[in-house]
């Protein structure tokens, strides 16, 4: 067997070293080579989570991002808030109420009517204080001055759906007091802290509009439909 020269041996060793280095580079590199495994890059968002027991999250749901790894965010979708029916949501608005006038409970020359507000909405709300009230004729013209307020301590009355509160409306019988009477067509009732009124057909007969003992008085709201 022929003996190789030193230069040939060095060339063979160099070629072998280059081949081994290339193999190590292909197996261990995390760069962009085609032989490297797929990697997860920073900034990739995890899937949004939602309560699947009630179906997909609403398109208007709010999304909050939190991160435990720099550059990586986890998105959490929360359904938009809603006020469930039956919860307390502040004062009652005119559009949520129905007004009626209860039966007269006369006594000692006084006429006493309960003015009743009933919650016609699907939520609980509150009334507090005195109603506004005015008697009007068929053309809408007010009869007599605005009612006065009897002394009282206002309390907040919570009205669940379908529940009522009442305020007393009282005046001296015109035949007894000698006041000038008129027969209203309607009573306008304005809930506390509201501007819009409710119209109730008046069937309580004559009311004093001027002269002696012509004042009409109102009391604060109490729970229920009357005394």
mmCIF file of C-alpha atoms in Angstrom:
data_model
loop_
_atom_site.group_PDB
_atom_site.id
_atom_site.type_symbol
_atom_site.label_atom_id
_atom_site.label_comp_id
_atom_site.label_asym_id
_atom_site.label_seq_id
_atom_site.Cartn_x
_atom_site.Cartn_y
_atom_site.Cartn_z
ATOM 1 C CA UNK A 1 0.000 0.000 0.000
ATOM 2 C CA UNK A 2 1.366 3.402 -1.078
ATOM 3 C CA UNK A 3 2.196 5.900 1.626
ATOM 4 C CA UNK A 4 0.344 9.250 1.342
ATOM 5 C CA UNK A 5 2.315 12.446 1.376
ATOM 6 C CA UNK A 6 1.837 14.910 4.304
ATOM 7 C CA UNK A 7 0.086 17.438 2.034
ATOM 8 C CA UNK A 8 -2.535 14.887 0.931
ATOM 9 C CA UNK A 9 -3.218 13.870 4.534
ATOM 10 C CA UNK A 10 -3.760 17.502 5.594
ATOM 11 C CA UNK A 11 -6.176 18.066 2.728
ATOM 12 C CA UNK A 12 -8.210 15.007 3.698
ATOM 13 C CA UNK A 13 -8.370 16.061 7.342
ATOM 14 C CA UNK A 14 -9.539 19.596 6.396
ATOM 15 C CA UNK A 15 -12.328 18.240 4.195
ATOM 16 C CA UNK A 16 -13.518 15.946 6.989
ATOM 17 C CA UNK A 17 -13.579 18.825 9.521
ATOM 18 C CA UNK A 18 -15.633 21.018 7.154
ATOM 19 C CA UNK A 19 -18.216 18.244 6.695
ATOM 20 C CA UNK A 20 -18.638 17.706 10.456
ATOM 21 C CA UNK A 21 -18.995 21.460 11.079
ATOM 22 C CA UNK A 22 -21.721 21.697 8.439
ATOM 23 C CA UNK A 23 -23.658 18.824 9.992
ATOM 24 C CA UNK A 24 -23.520 20.397 13.476
ATOM 25 C CA UNK A 25 -24.722 23.757 12.110
ATOM 26 C CA UNK A 26 -27.773 22.222 10.359
ATOM 27 C CA UNK A 27 -28.900 20.309 13.475
ATOM 28 C CA UNK A 28 -28.412 22.949 16.187
ATOM 29 C CA UNK A 29 -29.266 26.284 14.585
ATOM 30 C CA UNK A 30 -32.436 28.208 15.756
ATOM 31 C CA UNK A 31 -32.173 30.728 12.932
ATOM 32 C CA UNK A 32 -34.177 30.981 9.756
ATOM 33 C CA UNK A 33 -32.783 27.805 8.101
ATOM 34 C CA UNK A 34 -35.256 25.450 6.457
ATOM 35 C CA UNK A 35 -34.151 22.573 8.683
ATOM 36 C CA UNK A 36 -35.015 24.393 12.005
ATOM 37 C CA UNK A 37 -38.213 23.594 13.990
ATOM 38 C CA UNK A 38 -41.126 26.172 14.121
ATOM 39 C CA UNK A 39 -40.820 28.666 16.992
ATOM 40 C CA UNK A 40 -43.364 30.894 18.855
ATOM 41 C CA UNK A 41 -42.448 34.534 18.512
ATOM 42 C CA UNK A 42 -42.988 37.199 21.232
ATOM 43 C CA UNK A 43 -46.195 39.208 20.786
ATOM 44 C CA UNK A 44 -48.435 36.343 19.711
ATOM 45 C CA UNK A 45 -51.845 36.669 21.481
ATOM 46 C CA UNK A 46 -53.448 33.670 23.110
ATOM 47 C CA UNK A 47 -57.072 32.926 22.048
ATOM 48 C CA UNK A 48 -59.766 35.089 23.725
ATOM 49 C CA UNK A 49 -61.645 33.324 26.487
ATOM 50 C CA UNK A 50 -65.422 33.542 26.889
ATOM 51 C CA UNK A 51 -68.225 31.911 28.814
ATOM 52 C CA UNK A 52 -69.396 29.323 26.319
ATOM 53 C CA UNK A 53 -72.333 28.308 28.514
ATOM 54 C CA UNK A 54 -74.276 31.306 27.142
ATOM 55 C CA UNK A 55 -72.948 31.216 23.599
ATOM 56 C CA UNK A 56 -70.265 33.269 21.848
ATOM 57 C CA UNK A 57 -69.166 36.546 23.374
ATOM 58 C CA UNK A 58 -70.883 39.628 22.031
ATOM 59 C CA UNK A 59 -69.166 41.657 19.354
ATOM 60 C CA UNK A 60 -69.345 44.655 21.685
ATOM 61 C CA UNK A 61 -67.665 42.810 24.548
ATOM 62 C CA UNK A 62 -64.761 44.587 26.154
ATOM 63 C CA UNK A 63 -61.301 43.044 25.876
ATOM 64 C CA UNK A 64 -58.553 43.433 28.445
ATOM 65 C CA UNK A 65 -54.914 42.422 27.959
ATOM 66 C CA UNK A 66 -52.597 41.057 30.606
ATOM 67 C CA UNK A 67 -49.061 39.774 30.190
ATOM 68 C CA UNK A 68 -46.826 37.514 32.229
ATOM 69 C CA UNK A 69 -44.121 37.280 29.561
ATOM 70 C CA UNK A 70 -42.666 40.424 27.958
ATOM 71 C CA UNK A 71 -44.308 40.901 24.581
ATOM 72 C CA UNK A 72 -46.907 38.161 25.077
ATOM 73 C CA UNK A 73 -50.505 39.245 25.845
ATOM 74 C CA UNK A 74 -53.449 37.181 27.025
ATOM 75 C CA UNK A 75 -56.843 38.590 25.910
ATOM 76 C CA UNK A 76 -59.923 38.154 28.085
ATOM 77 C CA UNK A 77 -63.334 39.028 26.629
ATOM 78 C CA UNK A 78 -66.084 40.106 29.003
ATOM 79 C CA UNK A 79 -69.709 40.507 27.991
ATOM 80 C CA UNK A 80 -71.096 44.067 28.139
ATOM 81 C CA UNK A 81 -72.811 44.982 31.392
ATOM 82 C CA UNK A 82 -76.589 44.958 31.676
ATOM 83 C CA UNK A 83 -78.979 45.866 34.456
ATOM 84 C CA UNK A 84 -81.089 42.774 35.195
ATOM 85 C CA UNK A 85 -84.816 43.205 35.524
ATOM 86 C CA UNK A 86 -85.907 43.785 39.094
ATOM 87 C CA UNK A 87 -82.783 45.614 40.230
ATOM 88 C CA UNK A 88 -82.815 49.080 41.734
ATOM 89 C CA UNK A 89 -81.793 51.709 39.222
ATOM 90 C CA UNK A 90 -82.417 55.149 40.759
ATOM 91 C CA UNK A 91 -85.552 57.256 40.765
ATOM 92 C CA UNK A 92 -88.659 56.376 38.808
ATOM 93 C CA UNK A 93 -89.130 58.317 35.590
ATOM 94 C CA UNK A 94 -92.500 59.487 34.330
ATOM 95 C CA UNK A 95 -92.409 57.070 31.394
ATOM 96 C CA UNK A 96 -92.090 54.138 33.833
ATOM 97 C CA UNK A 97 -95.108 55.032 35.942
ATOM 98 C CA UNK A 98 -98.888 54.858 35.779
ATOM 99 C CA UNK A 99 -101.001 57.363 37.751
ATOM 100 C CA UNK A 100 -104.457 56.854 39.228
ATOM 101 C CA UNK A 101 -106.622 58.594 41.809
ATOM 102 C CA UNK A 102 -108.171 56.362 44.475
ATOM 103 C CA UNK A 103 -111.536 56.548 46.181
ATOM 104 C CA UNK A 104 -112.469 59.583 48.251
ATOM 105 C CA UNK A 105 -112.304 59.149 52.027
ATOM 106 C CA UNK A 106 -114.206 62.219 53.278
ATOM 107 C CA UNK A 107 -114.278 63.420 56.845
ATOM 108 C CA UNK A 108 -115.185 66.589 58.808
ATOM 109 C CA UNK A 109 -115.840 68.628 55.684
ATOM 110 C CA UNK A 110 -112.616 67.444 54.045
ATOM 111 C CA UNK A 111 -112.241 65.528 50.789
ATOM 112 C CA UNK A 112 -109.296 63.140 50.795
ATOM 113 C CA UNK A 113 -108.052 61.338 47.710
ATOM 114 C CA UNK A 114 -104.963 59.120 47.332
ATOM 115 C CA UNK A 115 -102.874 59.959 44.274
ATOM 116 C CA UNK A 116 -101.255 56.654 43.327
ATOM 117 C CA UNK A 117 -98.146 56.024 41.231
ATOM 118 C CA UNK A 118 -97.553 52.436 40.099
ATOM 119 C CA UNK A 119 -94.299 51.132 38.656
ATOM 120 C CA UNK A 120 -95.138 49.896 35.164
ATOM 121 C CA UNK A 121 -91.522 49.127 34.216
ATOM 122 C CA UNK A 122 -89.481 45.924 34.538
ATOM 123 C CA UNK A 123 -86.996 47.380 37.050
ATOM 124 C CA UNK A 124 -87.218 48.601 40.628
ATOM 125 C CA UNK A 125 -87.034 52.365 41.112
ATOM 126 C CA UNK A 126 -87.717 54.935 43.818
ATOM 127 C CA UNK A 127 -89.938 57.911 44.586
ATOM 128 C CA UNK A 128 -89.302 60.415 47.345
ATOM 129 C CA UNK A 129 -91.158 63.491 48.498
ATOM 130 C CA UNK A 130 -94.206 65.200 47.019
ATOM 131 C CA UNK A 131 -95.849 64.872 43.625
ATOM 132 C CA UNK A 132 -96.637 67.865 41.483
ATOM 133 C CA UNK A 133 -100.345 68.319 40.762
ATOM 134 C CA UNK A 134 -102.685 70.660 38.923
ATOM 135 C CA UNK A 135 -106.388 70.584 38.060
ATOM 136 C CA UNK A 136 -107.217 71.492 34.437
ATOM 137 C CA UNK A 137 -110.392 71.933 32.419
ATOM 138 C CA UNK A 138 -111.203 70.255 29.111
ATOM 139 C CA UNK A 139 -109.092 72.783 27.203
ATOM 140 C CA UNK A 140 -106.071 72.202 29.436
ATOM 141 C CA UNK A 141 -106.364 75.488 31.329
ATOM 142 C CA UNK A 142 -105.358 75.234 34.991
ATOM 143 C CA UNK A 143 -108.101 75.667 37.562
ATOM 144 C CA UNK A 144 -106.983 77.340 40.770
ATOM 145 C CA UNK A 145 -103.476 77.773 42.140
ATOM 146 C CA UNK A 146 -100.907 75.015 42.544
ATOM 147 C CA UNK A 147 -101.590 72.777 45.549
ATOM 148 C CA UNK A 148 -99.659 73.469 48.736
ATOM 149 C CA UNK A 149 -97.606 70.941 50.707
ATOM 150 C CA UNK A 150 -98.592 69.642 54.095
ATOM 151 C CA UNK A 151 -95.700 69.349 56.521
ATOM 152 C CA UNK A 152 -94.150 65.910 56.364
ATOM 153 C CA UNK A 153 -90.903 63.954 56.463
ATOM 154 C CA UNK A 154 -90.076 62.582 52.999
ATOM 155 C CA UNK A 155 -88.844 58.996 52.851
ATOM 156 C CA UNK A 156 -87.535 57.029 49.898
ATOM 157 C CA UNK A 157 -90.095 54.491 48.701
ATOM 158 C CA UNK A 158 -88.714 51.661 46.551
ATOM 159 C CA UNK A 159 -91.166 50.375 43.965
ATOM 160 C CA UNK A 160 -90.597 46.890 42.601
ATOM 161 C CA UNK A 161 -92.279 46.259 39.242
ATOM 162 C CA UNK A 162 -96.062 46.484 39.745
ATOM 163 C CA UNK A 163 -95.824 48.099 43.211
ATOM 164 C CA UNK A 164 -97.305 51.473 44.169
ATOM 165 C CA UNK A 165 -96.843 54.561 46.333
ATOM 166 C CA UNK A 166 -99.500 57.105 47.253
ATOM 167 C CA UNK A 167 -99.659 60.750 48.283
ATOM 168 C CA UNK A 168 -102.691 62.375 49.831
ATOM 169 C CA UNK A 169 -104.588 65.113 48.009
ATOM 170 C CA UNK A 170 -107.000 66.935 50.328
ATOM 171 C CA UNK A 171 -109.193 70.042 50.273
ATOM 172 C CA UNK A 172 -112.212 71.474 52.059
ATOM 173 C CA UNK A 173 -115.597 70.678 50.537
ATOM 174 C CA UNK A 174 -116.652 73.834 48.642
ATOM 175 C CA UNK A 175 -120.198 73.544 49.918
ATOM 176 C CA UNK A 176 -118.914 73.695 53.479
ATOM 177 C CA UNK A 177 -116.134 76.248 53.026
ATOM 178 C CA UNK A 178 -117.972 78.615 50.684
ATOM 179 C CA UNK A 179 -115.057 78.632 48.218
ATOM 180 C CA UNK A 180 -115.742 79.162 44.533
ATOM 181 C CA UNK A 181 -115.842 75.677 42.957
ATOM 182 C CA UNK A 182 -115.112 74.194 39.547
ATOM 183 C CA UNK A 183 -115.284 70.693 38.168
ATOM 184 C CA UNK A 184 -111.959 69.711 36.564
ATOM 185 C CA UNK A 185 -111.667 67.467 33.542
ATOM 186 C CA UNK A 186 -108.284 66.066 34.568
ATOM 187 C CA UNK A 187 -105.624 66.045 37.243
ATOM 188 C CA UNK A 188 -102.036 66.414 36.033
ATOM 189 C CA UNK A 189 -99.596 64.445 38.203
ATOM 190 C CA UNK A 190 -95.831 64.967 38.023
ATOM 191 C CA UNK A 191 -93.597 62.404 39.808
ATOM 192 C CA UNK A 192 -90.915 63.773 42.161
ATOM 193 C CA UNK A 193 -87.889 65.304 40.392
ATOM 194 C CA UNK A 194 -89.481 64.805 36.956
ATOM 195 C CA UNK A 195 -90.655 67.363 34.400
ATOM 196 C CA UNK A 196 -93.160 65.324 32.396
ATOM 197 C CA UNK A 197 -96.599 64.720 33.858
ATOM 198 C CA UNK A 198 -99.236 62.013 33.732
ATOM 199 C CA UNK A 199 -102.873 62.856 33.010
ATOM 200 C CA UNK A 200 -105.635 61.291 35.098
ATOM 201 C CA UNK A 201 -109.322 61.782 34.310
ATOM 202 C CA UNK A 202 -110.903 63.501 37.320
ATOM 203 C CA UNK A 203 -114.149 62.006 38.625
ATOM 204 C CA UNK A 204 -114.042 63.431 42.160
ATOM 205 C CA UNK A 205 -116.526 66.246 41.599
ATOM 206 C CA UNK A 206 -116.052 69.910 42.403
ATOM 207 C CA UNK A 207 -112.861 71.348 43.825
ATOM 208 C CA UNK A 208 -112.215 74.815 45.325
ATOM 209 C CA UNK A 209 -110.458 77.150 42.919
ATOM 210 C CA UNK A 210 -110.805 80.572 44.582
ATOM 211 C CA UNK A 211 -112.315 82.303 47.597
ATOM 212 C CA UNK A 212 -112.395 81.131 51.197
ATOM 213 C CA UNK A 213 -110.553 77.899 52.045
ATOM 214 C CA UNK A 214 -109.664 77.363 48.396
ATOM 215 C CA UNK A 215 -106.323 75.657 49.049
ATOM 216 C CA UNK A 216 -105.616 72.104 47.956
ATOM 217 C CA UNK A 217 -102.904 70.239 49.885
ATOM 218 C CA UNK A 218 -100.566 67.344 49.100
ATOM 219 C CA UNK A 219 -98.743 64.948 51.415
ATOM 220 C CA UNK A 220 -95.490 63.015 50.913
ATOM 221 C CA UNK A 221 -95.436 59.613 49.247
ATOM 222 C CA UNK A 222 -95.919 56.469 51.318
ATOM 223 C CA UNK A 223 -95.856 52.804 50.256
ATOM 224 C CA UNK A 224 -99.090 51.251 49.018
ATOM 225 C CA UNK A 225 -102.248 52.561 47.387
ATOM 226 C CA UNK A 226 -103.819 54.489 50.271
ATOM 227 C CA UNK A 227 -104.355 54.753 54.007
#
